[in-house]
PDB file of C-alpha atoms in Angstrom:
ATOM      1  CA  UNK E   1     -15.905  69.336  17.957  1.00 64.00           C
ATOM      2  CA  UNK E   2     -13.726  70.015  15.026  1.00 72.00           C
ATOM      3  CA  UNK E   3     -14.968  68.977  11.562  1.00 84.00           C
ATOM      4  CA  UNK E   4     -14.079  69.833   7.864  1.00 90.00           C
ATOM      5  CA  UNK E   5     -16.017  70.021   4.843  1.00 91.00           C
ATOM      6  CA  UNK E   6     -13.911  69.295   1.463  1.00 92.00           C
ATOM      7  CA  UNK E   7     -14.763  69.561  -2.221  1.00 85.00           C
ATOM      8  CA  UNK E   8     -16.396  66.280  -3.726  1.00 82.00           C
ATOM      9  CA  UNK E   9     -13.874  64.671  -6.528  1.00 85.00           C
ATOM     10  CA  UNK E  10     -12.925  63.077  -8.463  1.00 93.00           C
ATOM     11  CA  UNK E  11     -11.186  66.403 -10.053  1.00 95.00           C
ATOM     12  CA  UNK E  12     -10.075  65.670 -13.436  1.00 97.00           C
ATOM     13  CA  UNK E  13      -7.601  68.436 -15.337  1.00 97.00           C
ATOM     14  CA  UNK E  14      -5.313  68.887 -18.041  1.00 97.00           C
ATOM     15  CA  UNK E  15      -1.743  69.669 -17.326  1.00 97.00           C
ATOM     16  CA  UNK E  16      -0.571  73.078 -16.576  1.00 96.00           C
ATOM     17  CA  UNK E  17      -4.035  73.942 -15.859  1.00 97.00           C
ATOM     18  CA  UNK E  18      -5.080  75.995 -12.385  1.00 97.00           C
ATOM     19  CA  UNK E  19      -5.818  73.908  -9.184  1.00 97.00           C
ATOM     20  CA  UNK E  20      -8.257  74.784  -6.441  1.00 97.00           C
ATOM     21  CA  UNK E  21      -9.599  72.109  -4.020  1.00 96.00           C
ATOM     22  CA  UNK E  22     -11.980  74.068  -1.660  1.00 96.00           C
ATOM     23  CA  UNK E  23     -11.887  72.917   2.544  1.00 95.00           C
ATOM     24  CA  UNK E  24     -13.399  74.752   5.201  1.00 95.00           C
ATOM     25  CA  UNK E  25     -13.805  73.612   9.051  1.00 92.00           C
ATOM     26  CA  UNK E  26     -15.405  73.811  11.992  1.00 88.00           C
ATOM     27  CA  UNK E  27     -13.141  74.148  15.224  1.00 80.00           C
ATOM     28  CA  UNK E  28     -13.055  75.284  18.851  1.00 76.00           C
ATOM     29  CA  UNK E  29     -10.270  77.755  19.285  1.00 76.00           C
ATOM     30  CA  UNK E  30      -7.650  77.967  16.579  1.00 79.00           C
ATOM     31  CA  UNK E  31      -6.339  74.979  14.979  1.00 87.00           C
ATOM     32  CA  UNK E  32      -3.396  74.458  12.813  1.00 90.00           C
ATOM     33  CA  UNK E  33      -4.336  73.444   9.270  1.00 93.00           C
ATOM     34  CA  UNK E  34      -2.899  70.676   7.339  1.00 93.00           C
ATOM     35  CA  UNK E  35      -3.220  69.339   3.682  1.00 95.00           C
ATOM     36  CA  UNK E  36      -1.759  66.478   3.199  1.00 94.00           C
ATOM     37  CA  UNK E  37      -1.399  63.805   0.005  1.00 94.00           C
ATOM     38  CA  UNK E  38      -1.875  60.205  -0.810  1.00 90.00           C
ATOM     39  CA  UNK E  39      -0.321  58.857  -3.849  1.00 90.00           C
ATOM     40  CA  UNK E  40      -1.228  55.637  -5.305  1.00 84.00           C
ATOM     41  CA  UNK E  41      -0.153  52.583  -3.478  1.00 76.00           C
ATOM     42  CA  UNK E  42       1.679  55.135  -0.393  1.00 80.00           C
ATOM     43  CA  UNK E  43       0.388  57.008   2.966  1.00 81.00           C
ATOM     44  CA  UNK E  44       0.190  60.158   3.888  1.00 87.00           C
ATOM     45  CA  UNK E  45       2.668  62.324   3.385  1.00 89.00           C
ATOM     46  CA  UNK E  46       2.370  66.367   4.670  1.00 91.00           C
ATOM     47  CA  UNK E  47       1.872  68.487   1.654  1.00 95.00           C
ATOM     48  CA  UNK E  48       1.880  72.299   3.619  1.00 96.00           C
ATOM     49  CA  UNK E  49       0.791  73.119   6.644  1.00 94.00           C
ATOM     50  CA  UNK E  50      -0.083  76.585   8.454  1.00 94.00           C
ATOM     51  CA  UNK E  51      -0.385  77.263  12.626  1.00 90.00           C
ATOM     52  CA  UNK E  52      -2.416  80.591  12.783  1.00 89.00           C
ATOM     53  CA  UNK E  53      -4.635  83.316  10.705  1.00 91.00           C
ATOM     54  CA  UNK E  54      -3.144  84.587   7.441  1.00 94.00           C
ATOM     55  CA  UNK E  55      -0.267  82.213   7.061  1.00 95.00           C
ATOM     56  CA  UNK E  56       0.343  80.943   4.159  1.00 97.00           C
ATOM     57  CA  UNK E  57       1.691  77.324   4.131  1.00 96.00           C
ATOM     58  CA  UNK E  58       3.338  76.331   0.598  1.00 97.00           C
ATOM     59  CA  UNK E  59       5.255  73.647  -0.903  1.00 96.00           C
ATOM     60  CA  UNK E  60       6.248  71.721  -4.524  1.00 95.00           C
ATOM     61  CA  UNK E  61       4.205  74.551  -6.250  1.00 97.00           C
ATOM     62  CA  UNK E  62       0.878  74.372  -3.965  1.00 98.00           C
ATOM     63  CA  UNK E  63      -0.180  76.777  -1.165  1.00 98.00           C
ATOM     64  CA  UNK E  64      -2.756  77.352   0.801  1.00 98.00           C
ATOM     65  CA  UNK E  65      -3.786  80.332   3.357  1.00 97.00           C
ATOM     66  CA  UNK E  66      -5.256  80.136   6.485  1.00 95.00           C
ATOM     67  CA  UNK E  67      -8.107  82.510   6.421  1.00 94.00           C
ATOM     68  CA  UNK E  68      -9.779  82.456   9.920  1.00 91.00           C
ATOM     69  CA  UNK E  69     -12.665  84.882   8.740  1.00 92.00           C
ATOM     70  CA  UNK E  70     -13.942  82.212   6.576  1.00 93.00           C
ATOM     71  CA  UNK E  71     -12.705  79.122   8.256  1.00 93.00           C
ATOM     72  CA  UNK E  72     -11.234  78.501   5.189  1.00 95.00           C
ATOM     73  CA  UNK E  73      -7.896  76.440   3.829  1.00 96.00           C
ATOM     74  CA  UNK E  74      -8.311  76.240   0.230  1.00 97.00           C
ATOM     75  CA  UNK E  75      -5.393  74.195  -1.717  1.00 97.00           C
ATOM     76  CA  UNK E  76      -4.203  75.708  -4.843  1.00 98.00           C
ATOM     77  CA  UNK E  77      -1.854  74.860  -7.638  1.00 98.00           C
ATOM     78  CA  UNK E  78      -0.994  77.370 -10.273  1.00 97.00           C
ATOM     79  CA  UNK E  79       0.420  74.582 -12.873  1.00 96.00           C
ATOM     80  CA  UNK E  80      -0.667  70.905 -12.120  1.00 97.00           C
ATOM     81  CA  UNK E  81       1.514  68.201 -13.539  1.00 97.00           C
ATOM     82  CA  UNK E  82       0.435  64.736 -14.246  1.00 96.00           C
ATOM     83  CA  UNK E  83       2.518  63.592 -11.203  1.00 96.00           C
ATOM     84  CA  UNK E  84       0.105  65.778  -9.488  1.00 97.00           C
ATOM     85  CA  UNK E  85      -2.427  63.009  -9.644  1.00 97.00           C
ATOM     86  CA  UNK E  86      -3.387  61.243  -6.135  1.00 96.00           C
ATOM     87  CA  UNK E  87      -5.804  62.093  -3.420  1.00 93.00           C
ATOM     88  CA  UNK E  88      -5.661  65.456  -1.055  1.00 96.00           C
ATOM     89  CA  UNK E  89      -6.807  65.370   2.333  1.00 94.00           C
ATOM     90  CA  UNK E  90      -7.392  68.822   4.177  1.00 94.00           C
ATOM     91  CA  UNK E  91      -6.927  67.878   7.926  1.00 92.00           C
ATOM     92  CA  UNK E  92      -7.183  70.662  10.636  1.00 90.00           C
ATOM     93  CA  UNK E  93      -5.599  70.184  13.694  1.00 87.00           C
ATOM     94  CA  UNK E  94      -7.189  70.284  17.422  1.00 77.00           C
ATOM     95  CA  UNK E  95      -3.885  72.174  19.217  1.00 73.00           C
ATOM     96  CA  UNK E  96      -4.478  71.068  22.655  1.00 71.00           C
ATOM     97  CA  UNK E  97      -4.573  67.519  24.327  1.00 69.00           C
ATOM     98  CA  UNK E  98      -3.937  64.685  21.931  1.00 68.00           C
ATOM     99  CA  UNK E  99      -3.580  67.208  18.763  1.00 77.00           C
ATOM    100  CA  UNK E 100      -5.363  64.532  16.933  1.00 83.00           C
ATOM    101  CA  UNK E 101      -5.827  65.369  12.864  1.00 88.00           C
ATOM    102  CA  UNK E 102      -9.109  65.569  11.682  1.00 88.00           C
ATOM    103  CA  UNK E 103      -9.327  64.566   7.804  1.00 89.00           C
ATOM    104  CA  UNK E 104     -11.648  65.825   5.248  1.00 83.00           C
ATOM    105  CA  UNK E 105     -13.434  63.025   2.959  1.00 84.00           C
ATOM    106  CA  UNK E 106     -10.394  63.374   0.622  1.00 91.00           C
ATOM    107  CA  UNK E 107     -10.391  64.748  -3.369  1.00 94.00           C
ATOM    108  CA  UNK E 108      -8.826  62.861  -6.117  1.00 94.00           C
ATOM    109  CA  UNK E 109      -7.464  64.921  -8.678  1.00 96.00           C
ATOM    110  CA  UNK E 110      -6.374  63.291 -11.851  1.00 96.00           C
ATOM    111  CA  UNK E 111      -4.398  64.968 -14.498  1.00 97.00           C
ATOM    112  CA  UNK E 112      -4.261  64.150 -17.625  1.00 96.00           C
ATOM    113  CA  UNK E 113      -0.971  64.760 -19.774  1.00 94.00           C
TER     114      UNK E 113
ATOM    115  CA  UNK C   9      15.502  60.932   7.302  1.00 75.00           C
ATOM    116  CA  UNK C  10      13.613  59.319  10.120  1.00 79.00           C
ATOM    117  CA  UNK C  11      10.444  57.790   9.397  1.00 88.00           C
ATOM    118  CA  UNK C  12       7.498  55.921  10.602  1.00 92.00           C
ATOM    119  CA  UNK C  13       7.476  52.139   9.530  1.00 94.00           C
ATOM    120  CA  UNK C  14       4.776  49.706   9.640  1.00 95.00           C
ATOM    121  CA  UNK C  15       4.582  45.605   8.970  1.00 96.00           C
ATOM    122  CA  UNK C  16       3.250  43.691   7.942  1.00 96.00           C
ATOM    123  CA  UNK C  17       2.206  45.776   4.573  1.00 94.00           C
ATOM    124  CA  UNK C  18      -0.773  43.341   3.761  1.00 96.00           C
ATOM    125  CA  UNK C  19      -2.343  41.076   6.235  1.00 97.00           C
ATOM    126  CA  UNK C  20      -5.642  38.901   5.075  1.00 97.00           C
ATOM    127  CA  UNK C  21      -7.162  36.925   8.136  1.00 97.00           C
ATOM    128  CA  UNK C  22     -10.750  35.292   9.027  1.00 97.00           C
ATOM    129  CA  UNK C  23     -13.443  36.675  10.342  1.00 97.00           C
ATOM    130  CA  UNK C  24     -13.055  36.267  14.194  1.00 97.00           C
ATOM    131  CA  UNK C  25      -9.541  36.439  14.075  1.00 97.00           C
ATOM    132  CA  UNK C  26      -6.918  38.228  15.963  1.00 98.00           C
ATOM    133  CA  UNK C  27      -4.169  40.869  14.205  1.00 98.00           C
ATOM    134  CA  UNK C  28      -1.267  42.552  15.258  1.00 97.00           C
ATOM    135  CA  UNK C  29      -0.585  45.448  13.290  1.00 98.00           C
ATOM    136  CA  UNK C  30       2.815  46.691  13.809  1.00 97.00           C
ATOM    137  CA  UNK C  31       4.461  49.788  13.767  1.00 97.00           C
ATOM    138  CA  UNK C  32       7.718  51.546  14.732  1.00 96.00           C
ATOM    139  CA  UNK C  33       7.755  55.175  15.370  1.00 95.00           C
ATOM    140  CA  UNK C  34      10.296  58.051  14.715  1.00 93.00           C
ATOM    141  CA  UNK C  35      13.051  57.482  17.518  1.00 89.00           C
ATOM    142  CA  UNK C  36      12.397  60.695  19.749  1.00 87.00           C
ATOM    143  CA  UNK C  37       8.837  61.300  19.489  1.00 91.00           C
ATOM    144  CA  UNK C  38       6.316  60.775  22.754  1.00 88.00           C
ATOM    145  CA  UNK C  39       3.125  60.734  21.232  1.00 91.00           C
ATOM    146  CA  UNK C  40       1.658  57.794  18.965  1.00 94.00           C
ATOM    147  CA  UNK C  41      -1.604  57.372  16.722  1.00 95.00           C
ATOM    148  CA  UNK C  42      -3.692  54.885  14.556  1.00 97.00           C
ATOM    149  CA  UNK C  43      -5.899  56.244  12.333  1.00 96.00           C
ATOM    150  CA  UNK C  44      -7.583  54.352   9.720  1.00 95.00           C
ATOM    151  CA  UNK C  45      -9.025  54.439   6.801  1.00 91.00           C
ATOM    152  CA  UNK C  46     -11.718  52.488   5.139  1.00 92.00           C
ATOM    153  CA  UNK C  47     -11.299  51.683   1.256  1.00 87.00           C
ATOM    154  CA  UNK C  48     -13.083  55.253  -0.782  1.00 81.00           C
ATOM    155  CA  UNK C  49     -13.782  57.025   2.922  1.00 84.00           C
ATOM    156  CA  UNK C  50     -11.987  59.362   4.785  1.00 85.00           C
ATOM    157  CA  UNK C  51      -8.921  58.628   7.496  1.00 90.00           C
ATOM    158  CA  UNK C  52     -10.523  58.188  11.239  1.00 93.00           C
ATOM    159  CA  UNK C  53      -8.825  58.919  14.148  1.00 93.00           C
ATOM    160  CA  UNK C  54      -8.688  55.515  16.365  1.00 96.00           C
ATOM    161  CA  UNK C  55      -6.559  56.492  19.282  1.00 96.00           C
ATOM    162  CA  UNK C  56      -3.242  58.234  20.850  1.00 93.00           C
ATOM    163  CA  UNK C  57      -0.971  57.362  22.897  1.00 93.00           C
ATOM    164  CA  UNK C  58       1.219  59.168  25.707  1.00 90.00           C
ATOM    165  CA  UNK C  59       3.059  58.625  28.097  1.00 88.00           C
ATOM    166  CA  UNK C  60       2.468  54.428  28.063  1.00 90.00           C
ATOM    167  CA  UNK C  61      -1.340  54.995  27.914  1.00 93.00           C
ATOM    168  CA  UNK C  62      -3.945  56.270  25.995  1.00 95.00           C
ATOM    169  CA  UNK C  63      -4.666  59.606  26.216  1.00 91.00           C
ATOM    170  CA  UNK C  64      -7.788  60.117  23.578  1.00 92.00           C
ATOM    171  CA  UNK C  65      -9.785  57.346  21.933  1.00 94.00           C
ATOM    172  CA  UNK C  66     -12.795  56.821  19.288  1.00 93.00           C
ATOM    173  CA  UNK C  67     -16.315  55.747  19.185  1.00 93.00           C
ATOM    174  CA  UNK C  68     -14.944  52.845  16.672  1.00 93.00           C
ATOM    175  CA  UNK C  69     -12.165  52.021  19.021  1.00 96.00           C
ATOM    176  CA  UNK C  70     -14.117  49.674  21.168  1.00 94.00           C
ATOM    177  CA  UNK C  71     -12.885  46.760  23.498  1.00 94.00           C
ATOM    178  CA  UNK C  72     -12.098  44.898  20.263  1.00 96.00           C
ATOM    179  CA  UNK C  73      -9.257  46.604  20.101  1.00 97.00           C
ATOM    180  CA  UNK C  74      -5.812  47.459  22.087  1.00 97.00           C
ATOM    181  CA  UNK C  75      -2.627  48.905  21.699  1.00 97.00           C
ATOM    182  CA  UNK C  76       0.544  49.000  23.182  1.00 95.00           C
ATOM    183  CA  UNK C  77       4.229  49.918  22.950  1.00 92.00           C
ATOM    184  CA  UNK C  78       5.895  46.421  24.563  1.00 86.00           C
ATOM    185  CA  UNK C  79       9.521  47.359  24.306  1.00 86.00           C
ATOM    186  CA  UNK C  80      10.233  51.133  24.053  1.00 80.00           C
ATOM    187  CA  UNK C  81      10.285  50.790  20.203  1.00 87.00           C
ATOM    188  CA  UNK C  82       7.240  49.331  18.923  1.00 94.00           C
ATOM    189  CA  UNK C  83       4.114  50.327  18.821  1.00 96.00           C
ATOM    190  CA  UNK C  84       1.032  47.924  18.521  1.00 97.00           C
ATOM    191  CA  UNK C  85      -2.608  48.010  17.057  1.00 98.00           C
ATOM    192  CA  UNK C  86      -4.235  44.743  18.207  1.00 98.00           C
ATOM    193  CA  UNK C  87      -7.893  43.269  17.083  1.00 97.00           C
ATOM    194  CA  UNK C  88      -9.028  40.858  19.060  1.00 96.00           C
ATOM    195  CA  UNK C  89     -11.540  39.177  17.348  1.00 95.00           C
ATOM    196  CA  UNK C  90     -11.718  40.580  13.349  1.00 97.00           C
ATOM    197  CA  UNK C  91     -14.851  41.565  11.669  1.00 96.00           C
ATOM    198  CA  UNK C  92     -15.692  42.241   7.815  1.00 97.00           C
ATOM    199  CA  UNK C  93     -15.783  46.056   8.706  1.00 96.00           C
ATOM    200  CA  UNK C  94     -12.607  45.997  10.327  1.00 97.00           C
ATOM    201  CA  UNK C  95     -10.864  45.434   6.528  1.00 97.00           C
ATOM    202  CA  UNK C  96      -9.605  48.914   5.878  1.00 96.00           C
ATOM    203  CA  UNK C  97      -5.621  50.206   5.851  1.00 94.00           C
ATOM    204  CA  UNK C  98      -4.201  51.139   8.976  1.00 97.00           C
ATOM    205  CA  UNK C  99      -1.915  53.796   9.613  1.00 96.00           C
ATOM    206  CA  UNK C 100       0.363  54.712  12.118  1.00 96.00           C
ATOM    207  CA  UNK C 101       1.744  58.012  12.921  1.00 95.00           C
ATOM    208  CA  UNK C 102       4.182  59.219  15.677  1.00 93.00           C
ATOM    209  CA  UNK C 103       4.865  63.174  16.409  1.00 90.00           C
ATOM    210  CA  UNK C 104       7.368  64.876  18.541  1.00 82.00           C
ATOM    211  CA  UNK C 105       6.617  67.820  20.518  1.00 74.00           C
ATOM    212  CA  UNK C 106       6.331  71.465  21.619  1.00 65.00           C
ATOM    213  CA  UNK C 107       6.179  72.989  19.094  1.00 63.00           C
ATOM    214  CA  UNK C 108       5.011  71.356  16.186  1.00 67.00           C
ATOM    215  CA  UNK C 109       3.158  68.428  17.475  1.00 73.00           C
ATOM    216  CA  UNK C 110       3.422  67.917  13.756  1.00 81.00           C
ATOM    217  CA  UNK C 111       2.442  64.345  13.023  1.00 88.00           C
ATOM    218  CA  UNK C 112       4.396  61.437  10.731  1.00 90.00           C
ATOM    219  CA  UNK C 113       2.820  58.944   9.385  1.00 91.00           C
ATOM    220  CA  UNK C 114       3.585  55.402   8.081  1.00 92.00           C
ATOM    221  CA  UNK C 115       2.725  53.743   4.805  1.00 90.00           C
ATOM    222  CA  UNK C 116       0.000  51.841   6.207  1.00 94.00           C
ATOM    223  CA  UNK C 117      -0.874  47.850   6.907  1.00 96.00           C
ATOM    224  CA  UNK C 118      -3.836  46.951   4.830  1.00 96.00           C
ATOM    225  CA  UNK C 119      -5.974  44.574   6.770  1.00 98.00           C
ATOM    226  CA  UNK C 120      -8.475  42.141   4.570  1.00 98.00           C
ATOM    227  CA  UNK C 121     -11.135  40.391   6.524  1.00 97.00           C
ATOM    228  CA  UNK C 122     -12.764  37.371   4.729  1.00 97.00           C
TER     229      UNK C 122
END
């Protein structure tokens, strides 16, 4: 079955520094990757997302690339800002049957202004 | 924009006690989902829902729990009998179809077992 491995937190930066939380998977076939975010007190909401090898999903700033020979989905950030600062889940995709999300632990990242 | 709404936002209940955690999905999507996720751990899939049954279901969703869509518009998480491990937050998600499948999901219905 599908499984994915992310980076322990809590990840604590200063502002405008470089972001990279590390994720790589396990999966039958090829899923579509997800990251999404939790902010304090909220749900989930879908950060970026991308379907197949190569793609590169990106959004507010972070992106992420789906690299298939590493079964890797690594999140990155050029310039975090202290609204930045809540919990990433990476969360690949089964794309067949239910196409039921499976989440990573999660990796807080704090940044500090 | 649409989105995924769930009540109540906070329920505390006794050990042995039954919840109803409710949610109502986007409008025009056909597939539904709980998911929760226990306070520090990572989100768990519970179950999904198609077509007025369930289609896929966890090893933690066990005869303790049910769900159902009563009226076309709601969509229902029920625990029959409440445990201490059952406190976590809940969350509902609904997603539309080919060809995103891309899943929504709702703020969540923490659920505090004393």
């Amino acid at each position: 079955g599908n499984s994915v491995t992310q980076m322990e937190g809590p990840v604590t930066l200063s502002e405008e520094a470089f972001l990279t939380i590390n994720c790589t998977y396990t999966a039958t076939g090829y899923p579509s990757l997800f990251w999404y975010v939790q902010y304090p007190g909220e749900g989930l909401q879908l950060l970026l997302k991308a379907t197949k090898a190569d793609d590169k999903g990106s959004n507010k700033g972070f992106e992420a690339t789906y690299r298939k020979e590493t079964t890797s989905f690594h999140l990155e950030k050029g310039s975090v800002q202290v609204s930045d600062s809540a919990v990433y889940f990476c969360a690949p995709r089964r794309d067949s049957g239910t196409y039921k999300y499976i989440f990573g632990t999660g990796t807080r990242l704090k940044v500090l202004a | 924009e649409p989105e995924v709404t769930q009540t109540p936002s906070h329920q505390v209940t006794q050990m042995g006690q039954e919840v109803i955690l409710r949610c109502v999905p986007i409008s025009n999507h056909l597939y539904f989902y709980w998911y929760r996720q226990i306070l520090g751990q990572k989100v768990e899939f519970l179950v999904s829902f198609y077509n007025n049954e369930i289609s896929e279901k966890s090893e933690i969703f066990d005869d303790q729990f049910s769900v159902e869509r009563p009226d076309g518009s709601n969509f229902t998480l029920k625990i029959r009998s409440t445990k201490l491990e059952d406190s976590a937050m809940y969350f509902c998600a609904s997603s539309d179809v080919w060809p995103t499948y891309e899943q929504y999901f709702g703020p969540g219905t923490r659920l505090t077992v004393t």
